[in-house]
Amino acid sequence: MVNTHWHPDHRGGNAALADAGAVIVAHENVRTRLSVDAFIEVFNRKLAAPPPRALPIVTFTRDVTFHLGGEEISVVHVPSAHTDGDSFVRFRQANALHMGDCFLNGSWPVIDYTNGGTLAGTVAAADVAVELSDGATRIIPGHGPVTGEDGLRAWRDRLAKVQSAVKAAVKSGKSLEQIKRESPTREWDGAFPDSFVSADHVIEEAFREASAKPAPRRNSRSTH
């Protein structure tokens, strides 16, 4: 079993599956994160370390490939995206790509900046996914409906456009509050009614990365 990252909704069954004999595989940073108590600031959530048997027992630093049942399955690490331990799972013969929470179809991205995530890395991860795909590839998000390359590109381009607008605004000397008032995400107001986070989360993260200093943060979770 592959953990695409360390958040509990994607590894919560580790202990039970390990008890049933499953071999748990993940990037080395997943094991590191799960070895200690953690905090996800964007959700103001503390997490206790799971029991040792829930930790991955096979870890890798970059990529690893499995050959099972006639299928070539590549697990590809994408750095500093949703977290610092994200991986894609590519099924070559089935022509399917699972992106974990590096892609949330129908939501703004959740950037777990306290645990190594970045907006820049999320955009870069989407670029990697496009490179691994063709027009027929089924792209499986961490949450939301399965889509294809066009759906992923549209999502990626939204993020890149916000990132570019915020970077230009920071360069011109604008504050975070000024940028929020200008609303570089206005074009997509209402596009993600069930988003896990508000658009402000993306603006704040873009500002933090562009200014290379912490942005004032508030609870930007969606009310949905």
mmCIF file of C-alpha atoms in Angstrom:
data_model
loop_
_atom_site.group_PDB
_atom_site.id
_atom_site.type_symbol
_atom_site.label_atom_id
_atom_site.label_comp_id
_atom_site.label_asym_id
_atom_site.label_seq_id
_atom_site.Cartn_x
_atom_site.Cartn_y
_atom_site.Cartn_z
ATOM 1 C CA MET A 1 0.000 0.000 0.000
ATOM 2 C CA VAL A 2 1.272 3.476 -0.906
ATOM 3 C CA ASN A 3 0.733 6.570 1.234
ATOM 4 C CA THR A 4 0.637 9.567 -1.113
ATOM 5 C CA HIS A 5 1.382 11.793 1.916
ATOM 6 C CA TRP A 6 1.140 11.711 5.702
ATOM 7 C CA HIS A 7 -2.212 13.411 6.453
ATOM 8 C CA PRO A 8 -4.661 11.201 8.376
ATOM 9 C CA ASP A 9 -7.297 11.006 5.643
ATOM 10 C CA HIS A 10 -4.698 9.324 3.424
ATOM 11 C CA ARG A 11 -2.986 7.042 5.934
ATOM 12 C CA GLY A 12 -5.612 6.518 8.638
ATOM 13 C CA GLY A 13 -5.934 2.825 7.840
ATOM 14 C CA ASN A 14 -2.219 2.088 8.054
ATOM 15 C CA ALA A 15 -2.284 0.249 11.381
ATOM 16 C CA ALA A 16 -5.222 -1.985 10.451
ATOM 17 C CA LEU A 17 -3.787 -2.762 7.036
ATOM 18 C CA ALA A 18 -0.349 -3.462 8.501
ATOM 19 C CA ASP A 19 -1.959 -5.845 10.991
ATOM 20 C CA ALA A 20 -3.540 -7.616 8.010
ATOM 21 C CA GLY A 21 -0.125 -8.024 6.394
ATOM 22 C CA ALA A 22 0.090 -5.033 4.061
ATOM 23 C CA VAL A 23 3.473 -3.539 3.270
ATOM 24 C CA ILE A 24 3.212 0.238 3.603
ATOM 25 C CA VAL A 25 5.333 2.283 1.207
ATOM 26 C CA ALA A 26 5.900 6.045 1.262
ATOM 27 C CA HIS A 27 8.442 8.791 0.749
ATOM 28 C CA GLU A 28 10.907 9.009 3.631
ATOM 29 C CA ASN A 29 9.425 12.326 4.785
ATOM 30 C CA VAL A 30 6.097 10.598 5.420
ATOM 31 C CA ARG A 31 7.726 8.268 7.925
ATOM 32 C CA THR A 32 9.575 11.203 9.484
ATOM 33 C CA ARG A 33 6.355 13.217 9.889
ATOM 34 C CA LEU A 34 4.444 10.249 11.305
ATOM 35 C CA SER A 35 7.160 9.506 13.851
ATOM 36 C CA VAL A 36 6.311 12.569 15.954
ATOM 37 C CA ASP A 37 3.316 14.652 16.997
ATOM 38 C CA ALA A 38 2.422 17.227 14.360
ATOM 39 C CA PHE A 39 0.487 20.441 13.768
ATOM 40 C CA ILE A 40 -1.272 21.595 10.587
ATOM 41 C CA GLU A 41 -1.616 25.360 10.931
ATOM 42 C CA VAL A 42 -3.979 25.907 8.015
ATOM 43 C CA PHE A 43 -6.566 23.791 9.858
ATOM 44 C CA ASN A 44 -5.328 24.671 13.364
ATOM 45 C CA ARG A 45 -5.127 20.955 14.036
ATOM 46 C CA LYS A 46 -2.816 19.005 16.324
ATOM 47 C CA LEU A 47 -2.139 15.374 15.489
ATOM 48 C CA ALA A 48 -0.656 12.755 17.760
ATOM 49 C CA ALA A 49 1.896 10.406 16.256
ATOM 50 C CA PRO A 50 0.268 7.109 15.236
ATOM 51 C CA PRO A 51 1.458 3.797 16.708
ATOM 52 C CA PRO A 52 4.759 2.503 15.303
ATOM 53 C CA ARG A 53 3.058 -0.264 13.333
ATOM 54 C CA ALA A 54 1.271 2.436 11.289
ATOM 55 C CA LEU A 55 4.538 3.826 9.930
ATOM 56 C CA PRO A 56 5.714 2.956 6.404
ATOM 57 C CA ILE A 57 8.238 0.125 6.462
ATOM 58 C CA VAL A 58 9.546 0.766 2.936
ATOM 59 C CA THR A 59 10.645 4.324 2.180
ATOM 60 C CA PHE A 60 12.333 6.002 -0.763
ATOM 61 C CA THR A 61 13.917 9.369 -1.513
ATOM 62 C CA ARG A 62 12.913 9.977 -5.133
ATOM 63 C CA ASP A 63 11.004 7.329 -7.106
ATOM 64 C CA VAL A 64 10.313 3.616 -6.854
ATOM 65 C CA THR A 65 8.713 1.193 -9.321
ATOM 66 C CA PHE A 66 6.724 -1.984 -8.669
ATOM 67 C CA HIS A 67 5.899 -4.713 -11.180
ATOM 68 C CA LEU A 68 2.708 -6.427 -10.069
ATOM 69 C CA GLY A 69 0.165 -8.471 -12.001
ATOM 70 C CA GLY A 70 1.376 -7.259 -15.368
ATOM 71 C CA GLU A 71 1.196 -3.612 -14.285
ATOM 72 C CA GLU A 72 4.130 -1.234 -13.958
ATOM 73 C CA ILE A 73 3.419 1.059 -11.010
ATOM 74 C CA SER A 74 5.720 4.032 -10.494
ATOM 75 C CA VAL A 75 5.635 6.055 -7.280
ATOM 76 C CA VAL A 76 7.060 9.492 -8.058
ATOM 77 C CA HIS A 77 8.029 11.999 -5.368
ATOM 78 C CA VAL A 78 7.085 15.633 -6.015
ATOM 79 C CA PRO A 79 8.825 17.959 -3.545
ATOM 80 C CA SER A 80 7.305 20.748 -1.463
ATOM 81 C CA ALA A 81 3.814 20.641 -2.969
ATOM 82 C CA HIS A 82 0.847 19.844 -0.684
ATOM 83 C CA THR A 83 3.441 18.743 1.911
ATOM 84 C CA ASP A 84 7.121 17.801 1.755
ATOM 85 C CA GLY A 85 6.374 14.100 1.320
ATOM 86 C CA ASP A 86 3.958 13.904 -1.609
ATOM 87 C CA SER A 87 4.019 11.194 -4.236
ATOM 88 C CA PHE A 88 2.120 10.406 -7.415
ATOM 89 C CA VAL A 89 1.209 6.827 -8.259
ATOM 90 C CA ARG A 90 1.348 6.108 -11.976
ATOM 91 C CA PHE A 91 -0.185 2.971 -13.484
ATOM 92 C CA ARG A 92 1.482 2.710 -16.867
ATOM 93 C CA GLN A 93 -0.565 -0.046 -18.494
ATOM 94 C CA ALA A 94 -3.867 1.271 -17.124
ATOM 95 C CA ASN A 95 -2.824 4.813 -18.123
ATOM 96 C CA ALA A 96 -3.943 6.286 -14.809
ATOM 97 C CA LEU A 97 -2.233 8.747 -12.476
ATOM 98 C CA HIS A 98 -3.162 9.256 -8.826
ATOM 99 C CA MET A 99 -1.954 12.657 -7.627
ATOM 100 C CA GLY A 100 -2.875 12.481 -3.955
ATOM 101 C CA ASP A 101 -3.705 15.887 -2.489
ATOM 102 C CA CYS A 102 -1.406 17.700 -4.896
ATOM 103 C CA PHE A 103 -4.612 17.978 -6.937
ATOM 104 C CA LEU A 104 -8.001 18.739 -5.381
ATOM 105 C CA ASN A 105 -10.526 18.745 -8.198
ATOM 106 C CA GLY A 106 -13.243 21.235 -7.258
ATOM 107 C CA SER A 107 -11.261 23.015 -4.554
ATOM 108 C CA TRP A 108 -8.512 25.527 -4.092
ATOM 109 C CA PRO A 109 -5.339 23.689 -3.045
ATOM 110 C CA VAL A 110 -4.572 23.117 0.604
ATOM 111 C CA ILE A 111 -0.967 24.180 1.143
ATOM 112 C CA ASP A 112 0.345 22.634 4.370
ATOM 113 C CA TYR A 113 3.047 25.270 4.755
ATOM 114 C CA THR A 114 3.967 24.190 8.297
ATOM 115 C CA ASN A 115 4.954 20.791 6.917
ATOM 116 C CA GLY A 116 6.891 21.740 3.816
ATOM 117 C CA GLY A 117 4.110 22.528 1.350
ATOM 118 C CA THR A 118 4.286 25.429 -1.117
ATOM 119 C CA LEU A 119 2.121 26.899 -3.847
ATOM 120 C CA ALA A 120 5.098 26.955 -6.207
ATOM 121 C CA GLY A 121 5.630 23.256 -5.575
ATOM 122 C CA THR A 122 1.948 22.543 -6.166
ATOM 123 C CA VAL A 123 2.091 24.257 -9.558
ATOM 124 C CA ALA A 124 5.318 22.396 -10.358
ATOM 125 C CA ALA A 125 3.715 19.105 -9.317
ATOM 126 C CA ALA A 126 0.852 19.735 -11.732
ATOM 127 C CA ASP A 127 3.435 20.311 -14.458
ATOM 128 C CA VAL A 128 5.041 16.961 -13.638
ATOM 129 C CA ALA A 129 1.637 15.294 -13.829
ATOM 130 C CA VAL A 130 1.007 16.799 -17.260
ATOM 131 C CA GLU A 131 4.383 15.475 -18.426
ATOM 132 C CA LEU A 132 3.418 12.002 -17.200
ATOM 133 C CA SER A 133 0.053 12.136 -18.957
ATOM 134 C CA ASP A 134 -1.392 12.008 -22.432
ATOM 135 C CA GLY A 135 -4.830 12.924 -23.712
ATOM 136 C CA ALA A 136 -6.251 9.595 -22.567
ATOM 137 C CA THR A 137 -4.756 9.450 -19.065
ATOM 138 C CA ARG A 138 -7.237 9.213 -16.213
ATOM 139 C CA ILE A 139 -6.095 11.660 -13.556
ATOM 140 C CA ILE A 140 -7.236 10.824 -10.045
ATOM 141 C CA PRO A 141 -7.213 13.690 -7.532
ATOM 142 C CA GLY A 142 -6.876 13.285 -3.787
ATOM 143 C CA HIS A 143 -10.447 14.597 -3.541
ATOM 144 C CA GLY A 144 -13.021 15.270 -6.242
ATOM 145 C CA PRO A 145 -13.991 13.584 -9.504
ATOM 146 C CA VAL A 146 -11.592 11.800 -11.826
ATOM 147 C CA THR A 147 -10.650 13.986 -14.780
ATOM 148 C CA GLY A 148 -8.244 14.153 -17.692
ATOM 149 C CA GLU A 149 -5.303 16.270 -18.700
ATOM 150 C CA ASP A 150 -7.494 19.213 -19.720
ATOM 151 C CA GLY A 151 -9.145 19.346 -16.293
ATOM 152 C CA LEU A 152 -5.790 19.297 -14.554
ATOM 153 C CA ARG A 153 -4.351 21.974 -16.842
ATOM 154 C CA ALA A 154 -7.282 24.303 -16.144
ATOM 155 C CA TRP A 155 -6.807 23.902 -12.382
ATOM 156 C CA ARG A 156 -3.052 24.374 -12.653
ATOM 157 C CA ASP A 157 -3.412 27.488 -14.806
ATOM 158 C CA ARG A 158 -5.691 29.133 -12.225
ATOM 159 C CA LEU A 159 -3.049 28.665 -9.559
ATOM 160 C CA ALA A 160 -0.246 29.911 -11.780
ATOM 161 C CA LYS A 161 -2.238 33.011 -12.714
ATOM 162 C CA VAL A 162 -2.871 33.872 -9.049
ATOM 163 C CA GLN A 163 0.772 33.181 -8.226
ATOM 164 C CA SER A 164 1.957 35.489 -11.008
ATOM 165 C CA ALA A 165 -0.456 38.290 -10.053
ATOM 166 C CA VAL A 166 0.560 38.199 -6.398
ATOM 167 C CA LYS A 167 4.248 38.115 -7.275
ATOM 168 C CA ALA A 168 3.851 41.216 -9.450
ATOM 169 C CA ALA A 169 1.887 42.978 -6.709
ATOM 170 C CA VAL A 170 4.552 42.206 -4.103
ATOM 171 C CA LYS A 171 7.244 43.479 -6.446
ATOM 172 C CA SER A 172 5.332 46.765 -6.780
ATOM 173 C CA GLY A 173 5.279 47.130 -2.993
ATOM 174 C CA LYS A 174 1.676 46.213 -2.247
ATOM 175 C CA SER A 175 0.704 44.766 1.117
ATOM 176 C CA LEU A 176 -1.168 41.528 1.657
ATOM 177 C CA GLU A 177 -4.356 43.403 2.532
ATOM 178 C CA GLN A 178 -4.090 45.532 -0.613
ATOM 179 C CA ILE A 179 -3.682 42.418 -2.721
ATOM 180 C CA LYS A 180 -6.674 40.766 -1.078
ATOM 181 C CA ARG A 181 -8.805 43.833 -1.783
ATOM 182 C CA GLU A 182 -7.764 43.691 -5.434
ATOM 183 C CA SER A 183 -8.752 40.002 -5.373
ATOM 184 C CA PRO A 184 -6.546 38.249 -7.947
ATOM 185 C CA THR A 185 -8.887 35.272 -7.574
ATOM 186 C CA ARG A 186 -12.028 37.276 -8.480
ATOM 187 C CA GLU A 187 -12.240 35.605 -11.874
ATOM 188 C CA TRP A 188 -13.060 32.321 -10.142
ATOM 189 C CA ASP A 189 -15.434 33.542 -7.442
ATOM 190 C CA GLY A 190 -17.972 30.779 -6.995
ATOM 191 C CA ALA A 191 -15.957 28.247 -8.984
ATOM 192 C CA PHE A 192 -15.259 26.105 -5.910
ATOM 193 C CA PRO A 193 -18.371 26.237 -3.690
ATOM 194 C CA ASP A 194 -17.226 23.206 -1.703
ATOM 195 C CA SER A 195 -13.559 24.168 -1.422
ATOM 196 C CA PHE A 196 -11.636 22.929 1.600
ATOM 197 C CA VAL A 197 -10.118 26.407 1.967
ATOM 198 C CA SER A 198 -10.969 29.887 0.778
ATOM 199 C CA ALA A 199 -9.172 31.705 -2.016
ATOM 200 C CA ASP A 200 -7.467 33.824 0.658
ATOM 201 C CA HIS A 201 -5.417 30.781 1.642
ATOM 202 C CA VAL A 202 -3.897 30.689 -1.837
ATOM 203 C CA ILE A 203 -3.312 34.459 -1.880
ATOM 204 C CA GLU A 204 -1.631 34.318 1.535
ATOM 205 C CA GLU A 205 0.648 31.489 0.480
ATOM 206 C CA ALA A 206 1.544 33.211 -2.792
ATOM 207 C CA PHE A 207 2.328 36.364 -0.803
ATOM 208 C CA ARG A 208 4.484 34.483 1.692
ATOM 209 C CA GLU A 209 6.518 32.877 -1.059
ATOM 210 C CA ALA A 210 6.828 36.061 -3.120
ATOM 211 C CA SER A 211 7.837 38.227 -0.171
ATOM 212 C CA ALA A 212 10.006 35.577 1.489
ATOM 213 C CA LYS A 213 8.571 36.521 4.873
ATOM 214 C CA PRO A 214 5.634 35.193 6.891
ATOM 215 C CA ALA A 215 2.255 36.582 5.898
ATOM 216 C CA PRO A 216 -0.302 37.456 8.574
ATOM 217 C CA ARG A 217 -2.596 34.474 8.716
ATOM 218 C CA ARG A 218 -6.134 33.871 9.778
ATOM 219 C CA ASN A 219 -8.396 30.873 9.680
ATOM 220 C CA SER A 220 -9.178 30.816 5.945
ATOM 221 C CA ARG A 221 -11.147 27.590 5.924
ATOM 222 C CA SER A 222 -14.237 27.572 3.788
ATOM 223 C CA THR A 223 -17.583 27.762 5.539
ATOM 224 C CA HIS A 224 -18.801 24.937 3.304
#
